[in-house]
Amino acid sequence: MKRILVSGGAGFLGSHLCDKLIAQGHEVLCVDNYFTGAKNNITHLLNHPRFELIRHDVTFPLYVEVDEIYNLACPASPRHYQRDPVQTTKTSVHGAINMLGLAKRVRAKILQASTSEVYGDPEVHPQPEYYWGKVNPVGIRSCYDEGKRCAETLFFDYWRQHNLQIKIVRIFNTYGPRMHPDDGRVISNFIVQALSGRDITIYGDGSHTRSFCYVDDLLEAMVRAMISPAP
Ligand SMILES: NC(=O)c1ccc[n+]([C@@H]2O[C@H](COP(=O)([O-])OP(=O)(O)OC[C@H]3O[C@@H](n4cnc5c(N)ncnc54)[C@H](O)[C@@H]3O)[C@@H](O)[C@H]2O)c1
């Protein structure tokens, strides 16, 4: 049994990750400030003896004892992360610094929930991991894209400088139960429009492609990445 911190644990992906880790027999410490998450997502876990919930903003330091950290705290859709762009950058950058600092203090393994948005508006399709991206540093999406890129930089420097065990997972569009119905993203738009009997909106000429992933598959990949051997 490991003691595992999930930041952003009351969100869409984080709450499913808490479920999975509890089912695997671990102790789970869920940390969230409810910026976009909801207590409803984790109510069923509140009385579980191996589950603990802390209301906390990751832009402030946290002192706890854990073996692993999954850093998911960050609003994920443009509608949410553009609501307070300065806070979005702070959450990615200060959040990463605080979680990495914690990992360094207690020698925990740490995984970053990064994003396909680190590629920006890519010129290469599909994007291989060695592609560095084409990113705008001054646009209205930059708070998210550049925040996540800086978080990746911090993760790699903690690895090189402090020999921390780090993992980075670049997540592409993920869907499943508890996703935000009003986040303006393609799958939620399709589902909400279909359920309300409206036409389904396809932008452009219909030739766009996206990479979609079901939440259970993503979480299996995240947990496998966390336990994968160090390079
Ligand atoms: N869902 C996707 O398709 C997708 C794609 C790429 C990357 N990601 C990344 O995965 C992670 C989780 O995404 P999600 O879809 O579950 O989004 P979500 O909005 O449902 O979850 C994010 C959680 O982080 C919490 N949070 C935000 N700022 C915080 C702060 N300062 N301190 C503490 N908690 C904070 C929110 O309250 C919420 O519970 C995010 O880091 C996101 O960038 C998700």
PDB file of C-alpha atoms and ligand atoms in Angstrom:
ATOM      1  CA  MET A   1       0.000   0.000   0.000  1.00  0.00           C
ATOM      2  CA  LYS A   2       1.351   3.417  -0.994  1.00  0.00           C
ATOM      3  CA  ARG A   3       0.346   6.902   0.211  1.00  0.00           C
ATOM      4  CA  ILE A   4      -0.575   8.786  -2.949  1.00  0.00           C
ATOM      5  CA  LEU A   5      -1.392  12.473  -3.385  1.00  0.00           C
ATOM      6  CA  VAL A   6      -3.698  13.428  -6.262  1.00  0.00           C
ATOM      7  CA  SER A   7      -3.778  17.195  -6.867  1.00  0.00           C
ATOM      8  CA  GLY A   8      -6.915  18.223  -8.742  1.00  0.00           C
ATOM      9  CA  GLY A   9      -8.465  15.078  -7.276  1.00  0.00           C
ATOM     10  CA  ALA A  10     -12.023  16.484  -7.272  1.00  0.00           C
ATOM     11  CA  GLY A  11     -11.950  17.112 -11.033  1.00  0.00           C
ATOM     12  CA  PHE A  12     -13.008  14.910 -13.934  1.00  0.00           C
ATOM     13  CA  LEU A  13      -9.800  12.892 -14.357  1.00  0.00           C
ATOM     14  CA  GLY A  14      -8.585  13.291 -10.763  1.00  0.00           C
ATOM     15  CA  SER A  15     -11.731  11.818  -9.223  1.00  0.00           C
ATOM     16  CA  HIS A  16     -11.524   8.728 -11.448  1.00  0.00           C
ATOM     17  CA  LEU A  17      -7.849   8.414 -10.542  1.00  0.00           C
ATOM     18  CA  CYS A  18      -8.765   8.544  -6.825  1.00  0.00           C
ATOM     19  CA  ASP A  19     -11.329   5.750  -7.460  1.00  0.00           C
ATOM     20  CA  LYS A  20      -8.732   3.640  -9.258  1.00  0.00           C
ATOM     21  CA  LEU A  21      -6.013   4.074  -6.634  1.00  0.00           C
ATOM     22  CA  ILE A  22      -8.427   3.328  -3.769  1.00  0.00           C
ATOM     23  CA  ALA A  23      -9.575   0.182  -5.648  1.00  0.00           C
ATOM     24  CA  GLN A  24      -5.907  -0.843  -5.926  1.00  0.00           C
ATOM     25  CA  GLY A  25      -5.634  -0.698  -2.124  1.00  0.00           C
ATOM     26  CA  HIS A  26      -3.663   2.550  -1.723  1.00  0.00           C
ATOM     27  CA  GLU A  27      -4.131   5.466   0.685  1.00  0.00           C
ATOM     28  CA  VAL A  28      -5.253   8.515  -1.297  1.00  0.00           C
ATOM     29  CA  LEU A  29      -4.863  12.149  -0.329  1.00  0.00           C
ATOM     30  CA  CYS A  30      -7.042  14.273  -2.603  1.00  0.00           C
ATOM     31  CA  VAL A  31      -6.034  17.954  -2.829  1.00  0.00           C
ATOM     32  CA  ASP A  32      -8.287  20.447  -4.596  1.00  0.00           C
ATOM     33  CA  ASN A  33      -9.455  24.062  -4.348  1.00  0.00           C
ATOM     34  CA  TYR A  34     -12.673  23.361  -6.344  1.00  0.00           C
ATOM     35  CA  PHE A  35     -11.832  25.936  -9.038  1.00  0.00           C
ATOM     36  CA  THR A  36     -13.414  23.627 -11.621  1.00  0.00           C
ATOM     37  CA  GLY A  37     -13.795  20.442  -9.593  1.00  0.00           C
ATOM     38  CA  ALA A  38     -16.765  19.440  -7.468  1.00  0.00           C
ATOM     39  CA  LYS A  39     -17.257  17.649  -4.164  1.00  0.00           C
ATOM     40  CA  ASN A  40     -19.958  15.608  -5.926  1.00  0.00           C
ATOM     41  CA  ASN A  41     -17.212  13.839  -7.892  1.00  0.00           C
ATOM     42  CA  ILE A  42     -15.728  12.391  -4.706  1.00  0.00           C
ATOM     43  CA  THR A  43     -18.666  12.296  -2.249  1.00  0.00           C
ATOM     44  CA  HIS A  44     -18.799   8.504  -2.552  1.00  0.00           C
ATOM     45  CA  LEU A  45     -15.200   8.303  -1.266  1.00  0.00           C
ATOM     46  CA  LEU A  46     -15.538  10.637   1.721  1.00  0.00           C
ATOM     47  CA  ASN A  47     -16.243   7.879   4.266  1.00  0.00           C
ATOM     48  CA  HIS A  48     -13.631   5.523   2.887  1.00  0.00           C
ATOM     49  CA  PRO A  49     -10.975   4.797   5.552  1.00  0.00           C
ATOM     50  CA  ARG A  50      -8.120   5.110   3.026  1.00  0.00           C
ATOM     51  CA  PHE A  51      -9.371   8.394   1.499  1.00  0.00           C
ATOM     52  CA  GLU A  52      -8.588  11.885   2.776  1.00  0.00           C
ATOM     53  CA  LEU A  53      -9.597  15.255   1.323  1.00  0.00           C
ATOM     54  CA  ILE A  54      -7.761  18.564   1.749  1.00  0.00           C
ATOM     55  CA  ARG A  55      -9.127  21.846   0.409  1.00  0.00           C
ATOM     56  CA  HIS A  56      -5.919  23.500  -0.755  1.00  0.00           C
ATOM     57  CA  ASP A  57      -4.639  25.701  -3.577  1.00  0.00           C
ATOM     58  CA  VAL A  58      -1.455  24.203  -5.069  1.00  0.00           C
ATOM     59  CA  THR A  59      -0.005  27.673  -5.665  1.00  0.00           C
ATOM     60  CA  PHE A  60       0.800  27.510  -1.916  1.00  0.00           C
ATOM     61  CA  PRO A  61       3.230  24.981  -0.402  1.00  0.00           C
ATOM     62  CA  LEU A  62       1.876  21.804   1.144  1.00  0.00           C
ATOM     63  CA  TYR A  63       3.606  19.708   3.795  1.00  0.00           C
ATOM     64  CA  VAL A  64       2.468  16.070   3.854  1.00  0.00           C
ATOM     65  CA  GLU A  65       4.110  12.644   3.784  1.00  0.00           C
ATOM     66  CA  VAL A  66       3.467  10.689   0.573  1.00  0.00           C
ATOM     67  CA  ASP A  67       5.154   8.116  -1.673  1.00  0.00           C
ATOM     68  CA  GLU A  68       3.751   9.283  -5.023  1.00  0.00           C
ATOM     69  CA  ILE A  69       2.237  12.498  -6.408  1.00  0.00           C
ATOM     70  CA  TYR A  70      -0.044  12.812  -9.427  1.00  0.00           C
ATOM     71  CA  ASN A  71      -0.126  16.531 -10.318  1.00  0.00           C
ATOM     72  CA  LEU A  72      -3.436  17.124 -12.105  1.00  0.00           C
ATOM     73  CA  ALA A  73      -4.478  20.462 -10.587  1.00  0.00           C
ATOM     74  CA  CYS A  74      -5.244  22.894 -13.418  1.00  0.00           C
ATOM     75  CA  PRO A  75      -8.371  23.989 -15.265  1.00  0.00           C
ATOM     76  CA  ALA A  76      -8.358  22.066 -18.560  1.00  0.00           C
ATOM     77  CA  SER A  77     -10.689  23.665 -21.080  1.00  0.00           C
ATOM     78  CA  PRO A  78     -10.291  27.134 -22.681  1.00  0.00           C
ATOM     79  CA  ARG A  79     -13.605  28.248 -21.162  1.00  0.00           C
ATOM     80  CA  HIS A  80     -12.291  27.421 -17.693  1.00  0.00           C
ATOM     81  CA  TYR A  81      -8.626  28.397 -17.975  1.00  0.00           C
ATOM     82  CA  GLN A  82      -9.381  31.749 -19.607  1.00  0.00           C
ATOM     83  CA  ARG A  83     -11.682  32.719 -16.714  1.00  0.00           C
ATOM     84  CA  ASP A  84      -8.622  33.762 -14.668  1.00  0.00           C
ATOM     85  CA  PRO A  85      -5.571  33.410 -16.924  1.00  0.00           C
ATOM     86  CA  VAL A  86      -3.075  34.717 -14.364  1.00  0.00           C
ATOM     87  CA  GLN A  87      -4.260  32.131 -11.863  1.00  0.00           C
ATOM     88  CA  THR A  88      -4.012  29.463 -14.602  1.00  0.00           C
ATOM     89  CA  THR A  89      -0.315  30.206 -15.157  1.00  0.00           C
ATOM     90  CA  LYS A  90       0.242  30.344 -11.384  1.00  0.00           C
ATOM     91  CA  THR A  91      -1.477  26.991 -10.950  1.00  0.00           C
ATOM     92  CA  SER A  92       0.735  25.346 -13.572  1.00  0.00           C
ATOM     93  CA  VAL A  93       4.017  26.999 -12.601  1.00  0.00           C
ATOM     94  CA  HIS A  94       3.766  27.621  -8.840  1.00  0.00           C
ATOM     95  CA  GLY A  95       1.753  24.403  -8.535  1.00  0.00           C
ATOM     96  CA  ALA A  96       4.544  22.444 -10.231  1.00  0.00           C
ATOM     97  CA  ILE A  97       7.195  24.143  -8.065  1.00  0.00           C
ATOM     98  CA  ASN A  98       5.282  23.339  -4.880  1.00  0.00           C
ATOM     99  CA  MET A  99       4.525  19.741  -5.833  1.00  0.00           C
ATOM    100  CA  LEU A 100       8.117  19.168  -7.004  1.00  0.00           C
ATOM    101  CA  GLY A 101       9.414  20.745  -3.790  1.00  0.00           C
ATOM    102  CA  LEU A 102       7.241  18.388  -1.799  1.00  0.00           C
ATOM    103  CA  ALA A 103       8.402  15.407  -3.880  1.00  0.00           C
ATOM    104  CA  LYS A 104      12.027  16.423  -3.302  1.00  0.00           C
ATOM    105  CA  ARG A 105      11.542  16.777   0.475  1.00  0.00           C
ATOM    106  CA  VAL A 106       9.921  13.358   0.917  1.00  0.00           C
ATOM    107  CA  ARG A 107      11.670  11.674  -2.072  1.00  0.00           C
ATOM    108  CA  ALA A 108       8.330  10.865  -3.712  1.00  0.00           C
ATOM    109  CA  LYS A 109       7.877   9.887  -7.333  1.00  0.00           C
ATOM    110  CA  ILE A 110       5.889  12.559  -9.208  1.00  0.00           C
ATOM    111  CA  LEU A 111       3.803  12.531 -12.395  1.00  0.00           C
ATOM    112  CA  GLN A 112       2.721  15.620 -14.327  1.00  0.00           C
ATOM    113  CA  ALA A 113      -0.582  15.707 -16.230  1.00  0.00           C
ATOM    114  CA  SER A 114       0.648  17.615 -19.268  1.00  0.00           C
ATOM    115  CA  THR A 115      -1.227  18.186 -22.477  1.00  0.00           C
ATOM    116  CA  SER A 116      -1.208  17.981 -26.258  1.00  0.00           C
ATOM    117  CA  GLU A 117      -1.402  21.800 -26.061  1.00  0.00           C
ATOM    118  CA  VAL A 118       2.362  21.888 -25.416  1.00  0.00           C
ATOM    119  CA  TYR A 119       2.615  21.449 -29.204  1.00  0.00           C
ATOM    120  CA  GLY A 120       0.636  24.699 -29.660  1.00  0.00           C
ATOM    121  CA  ASP A 121      -0.653  24.982 -33.209  1.00  0.00           C
ATOM    122  CA  PRO A 122       1.477  22.154 -34.591  1.00  0.00           C
ATOM    123  CA  GLU A 123       2.810  21.876 -38.122  1.00  0.00           C
ATOM    124  CA  VAL A 124       3.295  18.110 -37.764  1.00  0.00           C
ATOM    125  CA  HIS A 125       0.443  15.569 -37.579  1.00  0.00           C
ATOM    126  CA  PRO A 126       0.316  13.396 -35.575  1.00  0.00           C
ATOM    127  CA  GLN A 127       2.840  14.909 -33.150  1.00  0.00           C
ATOM    128  CA  PRO A 128       5.796  12.698 -32.186  1.00  0.00           C
ATOM    129  CA  GLU A 129       7.286  13.384 -28.734  1.00  0.00           C
ATOM    130  CA  TYR A 130      10.482  14.820 -30.227  1.00  0.00           C
ATOM    131  CA  TYR A 131       8.496  17.582 -31.984  1.00  0.00           C
ATOM    132  CA  TRP A 132       8.926  20.780 -29.917  1.00  0.00           C
ATOM    133  CA  GLY A 133       5.774  22.491 -31.079  1.00  0.00           C
ATOM    134  CA  LYS A 134       4.759  25.852 -32.496  1.00  0.00           C
ATOM    135  CA  VAL A 135       3.512  27.859 -29.563  1.00  0.00           C
ATOM    136  CA  ASN A 136       2.315  31.442 -29.238  1.00  0.00           C
ATOM    137  CA  PRO A 137       3.588  32.976 -25.972  1.00  0.00           C
ATOM    138  CA  VAL A 138       1.250  35.994 -26.004  1.00  0.00           C
ATOM    139  CA  GLY A 139      -2.177  34.684 -27.042  1.00  0.00           C
ATOM    140  CA  ILE A 140      -5.276  34.058 -24.956  1.00  0.00           C
ATOM    141  CA  ARG A 141      -4.458  30.336 -24.726  1.00  0.00           C
ATOM    142  CA  SER A 142      -0.849  30.953 -23.705  1.00  0.00           C
ATOM    143  CA  CYS A 143      -1.644  30.925 -19.969  1.00  0.00           C
ATOM    144  CA  TYR A 144      -2.434  27.229 -20.347  1.00  0.00           C
ATOM    145  CA  ASP A 145       0.001  26.181 -23.103  1.00  0.00           C
ATOM    146  CA  GLU A 146       3.034  28.049 -21.741  1.00  0.00           C
ATOM    147  CA  GLY A 147       2.162  27.210 -18.135  1.00  0.00           C
ATOM    148  CA  LYS A 148       2.156  23.512 -18.999  1.00  0.00           C
ATOM    149  CA  ARG A 149       5.392  23.868 -21.000  1.00  0.00           C
ATOM    150  CA  CYS A 150       7.101  25.611 -18.082  1.00  0.00           C
ATOM    151  CA  ALA A 151       5.849  22.859 -15.755  1.00  0.00           C
ATOM    152  CA  GLU A 152       7.498  20.264 -18.033  1.00  0.00           C
ATOM    153  CA  THR A 153      10.735  22.299 -17.917  1.00  0.00           C
ATOM    154  CA  LEU A 154      10.604  22.332 -14.111  1.00  0.00           C
ATOM    155  CA  PHE A 155      10.003  18.573 -14.008  1.00  0.00           C
ATOM    156  CA  PHE A 156      13.034  17.879 -16.204  1.00  0.00           C
ATOM    157  CA  ASP A 157      15.251  20.273 -14.242  1.00  0.00           C
ATOM    158  CA  TYR A 158      14.240  18.646 -10.939  1.00  0.00           C
ATOM    159  CA  TRP A 159      15.210  15.332 -12.538  1.00  0.00           C
ATOM    160  CA  ARG A 160      18.566  16.611 -13.867  1.00  0.00           C
ATOM    161  CA  GLN A 161      19.426  18.780 -10.834  1.00  0.00           C
ATOM    162  CA  HIS A 162      17.923  16.809  -7.940  1.00  0.00           C
ATOM    163  CA  ASN A 163      17.661  13.316  -9.403  1.00  0.00           C
ATOM    164  CA  LEU A 164      13.931  13.264  -8.700  1.00  0.00           C
ATOM    165  CA  GLN A 165      11.912  10.444 -10.226  1.00  0.00           C
ATOM    166  CA  ILE A 166       9.604  12.235 -12.653  1.00  0.00           C
ATOM    167  CA  LYS A 167       6.990  11.162 -15.190  1.00  0.00           C
ATOM    168  CA  ILE A 168       5.218  13.361 -17.727  1.00  0.00           C
ATOM    169  CA  VAL A 169       2.080  12.277 -19.552  1.00  0.00           C
ATOM    170  CA  ARG A 170       0.829  14.431 -22.438  1.00  0.00           C
ATOM    171  CA  ILE A 171      -2.916  13.961 -22.425  1.00  0.00           C
ATOM    172  CA  PHE A 172      -5.040  14.387 -25.548  1.00  0.00           C
ATOM    173  CA  ASN A 173      -8.843  14.901 -25.506  1.00  0.00           C
ATOM    174  CA  THR A 174     -10.194  12.545 -22.872  1.00  0.00           C
ATOM    175  CA  TYR A 175     -13.869  11.830 -22.329  1.00  0.00           C
ATOM    176  CA  GLY A 176     -16.077   9.844 -19.972  1.00  0.00           C
ATOM    177  CA  PRO A 177     -18.451  10.138 -17.000  1.00  0.00           C
ATOM    178  CA  ARG A 178     -18.045  13.338 -14.887  1.00  0.00           C
ATOM    179  CA  MET A 179     -16.638  15.389 -17.773  1.00  0.00           C
ATOM    180  CA  HIS A 180     -17.892  18.986 -17.671  1.00  0.00           C
ATOM    181  CA  PRO A 181     -21.000  19.259 -19.870  1.00  0.00           C
ATOM    182  CA  ASP A 182     -20.459  22.997 -20.410  1.00  0.00           C
ATOM    183  CA  ASP A 183     -16.721  23.088 -21.074  1.00  0.00           C
ATOM    184  CA  GLY A 184     -17.170  23.904 -24.784  1.00  0.00           C
ATOM    185  CA  ARG A 185     -15.007  20.982 -25.901  1.00  0.00           C
ATOM    186  CA  VAL A 186     -15.895  18.804 -28.845  1.00  0.00           C
ATOM    187  CA  ILE A 187     -17.122  15.578 -27.196  1.00  0.00           C
ATOM    188  CA  SER A 188     -19.171  17.360 -24.513  1.00  0.00           C
ATOM    189  CA  ASN A 189     -20.641  19.652 -27.201  1.00  0.00           C
ATOM    190  CA  PHE A 190     -21.635  16.647 -29.346  1.00  0.00           C
ATOM    191  CA  ILE A 191     -23.226  14.824 -26.389  1.00  0.00           C
ATOM    192  CA  VAL A 192     -25.100  17.849 -25.026  1.00  0.00           C
ATOM    193  CA  GLN A 193     -26.366  18.772 -28.516  1.00  0.00           C
ATOM    194  CA  ALA A 194     -27.432  15.178 -29.231  1.00  0.00           C
ATOM    195  CA  LEU A 195     -29.220  14.816 -25.877  1.00  0.00           C
ATOM    196  CA  SER A 196     -31.107  18.061 -26.391  1.00  0.00           C
ATOM    197  CA  GLY A 197     -32.125  17.105 -29.956  1.00  0.00           C
ATOM    198  CA  ARG A 198     -30.099  19.915 -31.538  1.00  0.00           C
ATOM    199  CA  ASP A 199     -27.922  19.746 -34.644  1.00  0.00           C
ATOM    200  CA  ILE A 200     -24.362  18.649 -33.984  1.00  0.00           C
ATOM    201  CA  THR A 201     -21.847  21.384 -34.796  1.00  0.00           C
ATOM    202  CA  ILE A 202     -18.859  20.499 -36.961  1.00  0.00           C
ATOM    203  CA  TYR A 203     -16.429  23.386 -37.378  1.00  0.00           C
ATOM    204  CA  GLY A 204     -14.618  23.982 -40.673  1.00  0.00           C
ATOM    205  CA  ASP A 205     -15.131  21.622 -43.598  1.00  0.00           C
ATOM    206  CA  GLY A 206     -15.310  18.469 -41.500  1.00  0.00           C
ATOM    207  CA  SER A 207     -11.798  17.341 -42.304  1.00  0.00           C
ATOM    208  CA  HIS A 208     -10.338  18.150 -38.836  1.00  0.00           C
ATOM    209  CA  THR A 209      -8.880  15.247 -36.925  1.00  0.00           C
ATOM    210  CA  ARG A 210      -8.594  14.786 -33.155  1.00  0.00           C
ATOM    211  CA  SER A 211      -7.149  12.111 -30.913  1.00  0.00           C
ATOM    212  CA  PHE A 212      -9.729  10.889 -28.374  1.00  0.00           C
ATOM    213  CA  CYS A 213      -9.125   8.718 -25.332  1.00  0.00           C
ATOM    214  CA  TYR A 214     -11.578   7.126 -22.897  1.00  0.00           C
ATOM    215  CA  VAL A 215     -10.919   8.023 -19.265  1.00  0.00           C
ATOM    216  CA  ASP A 216     -10.274   4.407 -18.090  1.00  0.00           C
ATOM    217  CA  ASP A 217      -7.638   3.919 -20.815  1.00  0.00           C
ATOM    218  CA  LEU A 218      -5.918   7.180 -19.913  1.00  0.00           C
ATOM    219  CA  LEU A 219      -5.794   6.336 -16.199  1.00  0.00           C
ATOM    220  CA  GLU A 220      -4.394   2.875 -16.909  1.00  0.00           C
ATOM    221  CA  ALA A 221      -1.648   4.568 -18.937  1.00  0.00           C
ATOM    222  CA  MET A 222      -0.981   7.106 -16.159  1.00  0.00           C
ATOM    223  CA  VAL A 223      -0.669   4.456 -13.455  1.00  0.00           C
ATOM    224  CA  ARG A 224       1.567   2.320 -15.714  1.00  0.00           C
ATOM    225  CA  ALA A 225       3.715   5.391 -16.457  1.00  0.00           C
ATOM    226  CA  MET A 226       4.061   6.083 -12.731  1.00  0.00           C
ATOM    227  CA  ILE A 227       5.278   2.548 -11.963  1.00  0.00           C
ATOM    228  CA  SER A 228       7.478   2.307 -15.084  1.00  0.00           C
ATOM    229  CA  PRO A 229      11.213   1.995 -14.347  1.00  0.00           C
ATOM    230  CA  ALA A 230      13.383   5.118 -14.257  1.00  0.00           C
ATOM    231  CA  PRO A 231      15.198   5.808 -17.582  1.00  0.00           C
TER     232      PRO A 231
HETATM  233  N1  LIG B   1      -9.500  16.221 -19.860  1.00  0.00           N
HETATM  234  C1  LIG B   1      -8.636  16.284 -20.864  1.00  0.00           C
HETATM  235  O1  LIG B   1      -8.960  15.923 -22.004  1.00  0.00           O
HETATM  236  C2  LIG B   1      -7.234  16.791 -20.633  1.00  0.00           C
HETATM  237  C3  LIG B   1      -6.400  16.970 -21.757  1.00  0.00           C
HETATM  238  C4  LIG B   1      -5.099  17.431 -21.540  1.00  0.00           C
HETATM  239  C5  LIG B   1      -4.633  17.664 -20.257  1.00  0.00           C
HETATM  240  N2  LIG B   1      -5.466  17.488 -19.200  1.00  0.00           N
HETATM  241  C6  LIG B   1      -4.932  17.805 -17.861  1.00  0.00           C
HETATM  242  O2  LIG B   1      -5.392  16.878 -16.903  1.00  0.00           O
HETATM  243  C7  LIG B   1      -5.622  17.535 -15.654  1.00  0.00           C
HETATM  244  C8  LIG B   1      -7.042  17.265 -15.173  1.00  0.00           C
HETATM  245  O3  LIG B   1      -7.958  17.725 -16.168  1.00  0.00           O
HETATM  246  P1  LIG B   1      -9.541  17.505 -16.015  1.00  0.00           P
HETATM  247  O4  LIG B   1     -10.086  17.306 -17.374  1.00  0.00           O
HETATM  248  O5  LIG B   1      -9.823  16.508 -14.957  1.00  0.00           O
HETATM  249  O6  LIG B   1      -9.976  18.977 -15.558  1.00  0.00           O
HETATM  250  P2  LIG B   1     -10.870  19.425 -14.306  1.00  0.00           P
HETATM  251  O7  LIG B   1     -11.079  20.888 -14.457  1.00  0.00           O
HETATM  252  O8  LIG B   1     -12.083  18.570 -14.192  1.00  0.00           O
HETATM  253  O9  LIG B   1      -9.905  19.106 -13.084  1.00  0.00           O
HETATM  254  C9  LIG B   1      -8.913  19.984 -12.637  1.00  0.00           C
HETATM  255  C10 LIG B   1      -8.983  20.022 -11.116  1.00  0.00           C
HETATM  256  O10 LIG B   1      -7.934  20.866 -10.629  1.00  0.00           O
HETATM  257  C11 LIG B   1      -8.489  21.693  -9.591  1.00  0.00           C
HETATM  258  N3  LIG B   1      -7.662  22.894  -9.481  1.00  0.00           N
HETATM  259  C12 LIG B   1      -7.525  23.897 -10.387  1.00  0.00           C
HETATM  260  N4  LIG B   1      -6.685  24.823  -9.918  1.00  0.00           N
HETATM  261  C13 LIG B   1      -6.261  24.395  -8.699  1.00  0.00           C
HETATM  262  C14 LIG B   1      -5.386  24.916  -7.719  1.00  0.00           C
HETATM  263  N5  LIG B   1      -4.749  26.094  -7.887  1.00  0.00           N
HETATM  264  N6  LIG B   1      -5.182  24.217  -6.562  1.00  0.00           N
HETATM  265  C15 LIG B   1      -5.811  23.029  -6.373  1.00  0.00           C
HETATM  266  N7  LIG B   1      -6.669  22.485  -7.268  1.00  0.00           N
HETATM  267  C16 LIG B   1      -6.881  23.162  -8.418  1.00  0.00           C
HETATM  268  C17 LIG B   1      -9.897  21.980 -10.049  1.00  0.00           C
HETATM  269  O11 LIG B   1     -10.739  22.425  -9.012  1.00  0.00           O
HETATM  270  C18 LIG B   1     -10.305  20.606 -10.606  1.00  0.00           C
HETATM  271  O12 LIG B   1     -10.844  19.780  -9.608  1.00  0.00           O
HETATM  272  C19 LIG B   1      -5.339  19.018 -15.883  1.00  0.00           C
HETATM  273  O13 LIG B   1      -4.030  19.304 -15.434  1.00  0.00           O
HETATM  274  C20 LIG B   1      -5.425  19.172 -17.387  1.00  0.00           C
HETATM  275  O14 LIG B   1      -4.608  20.203 -17.860  1.00  0.00           O
HETATM  276  C21 LIG B   1      -6.763  17.088 -19.353  1.00  0.00           C
END
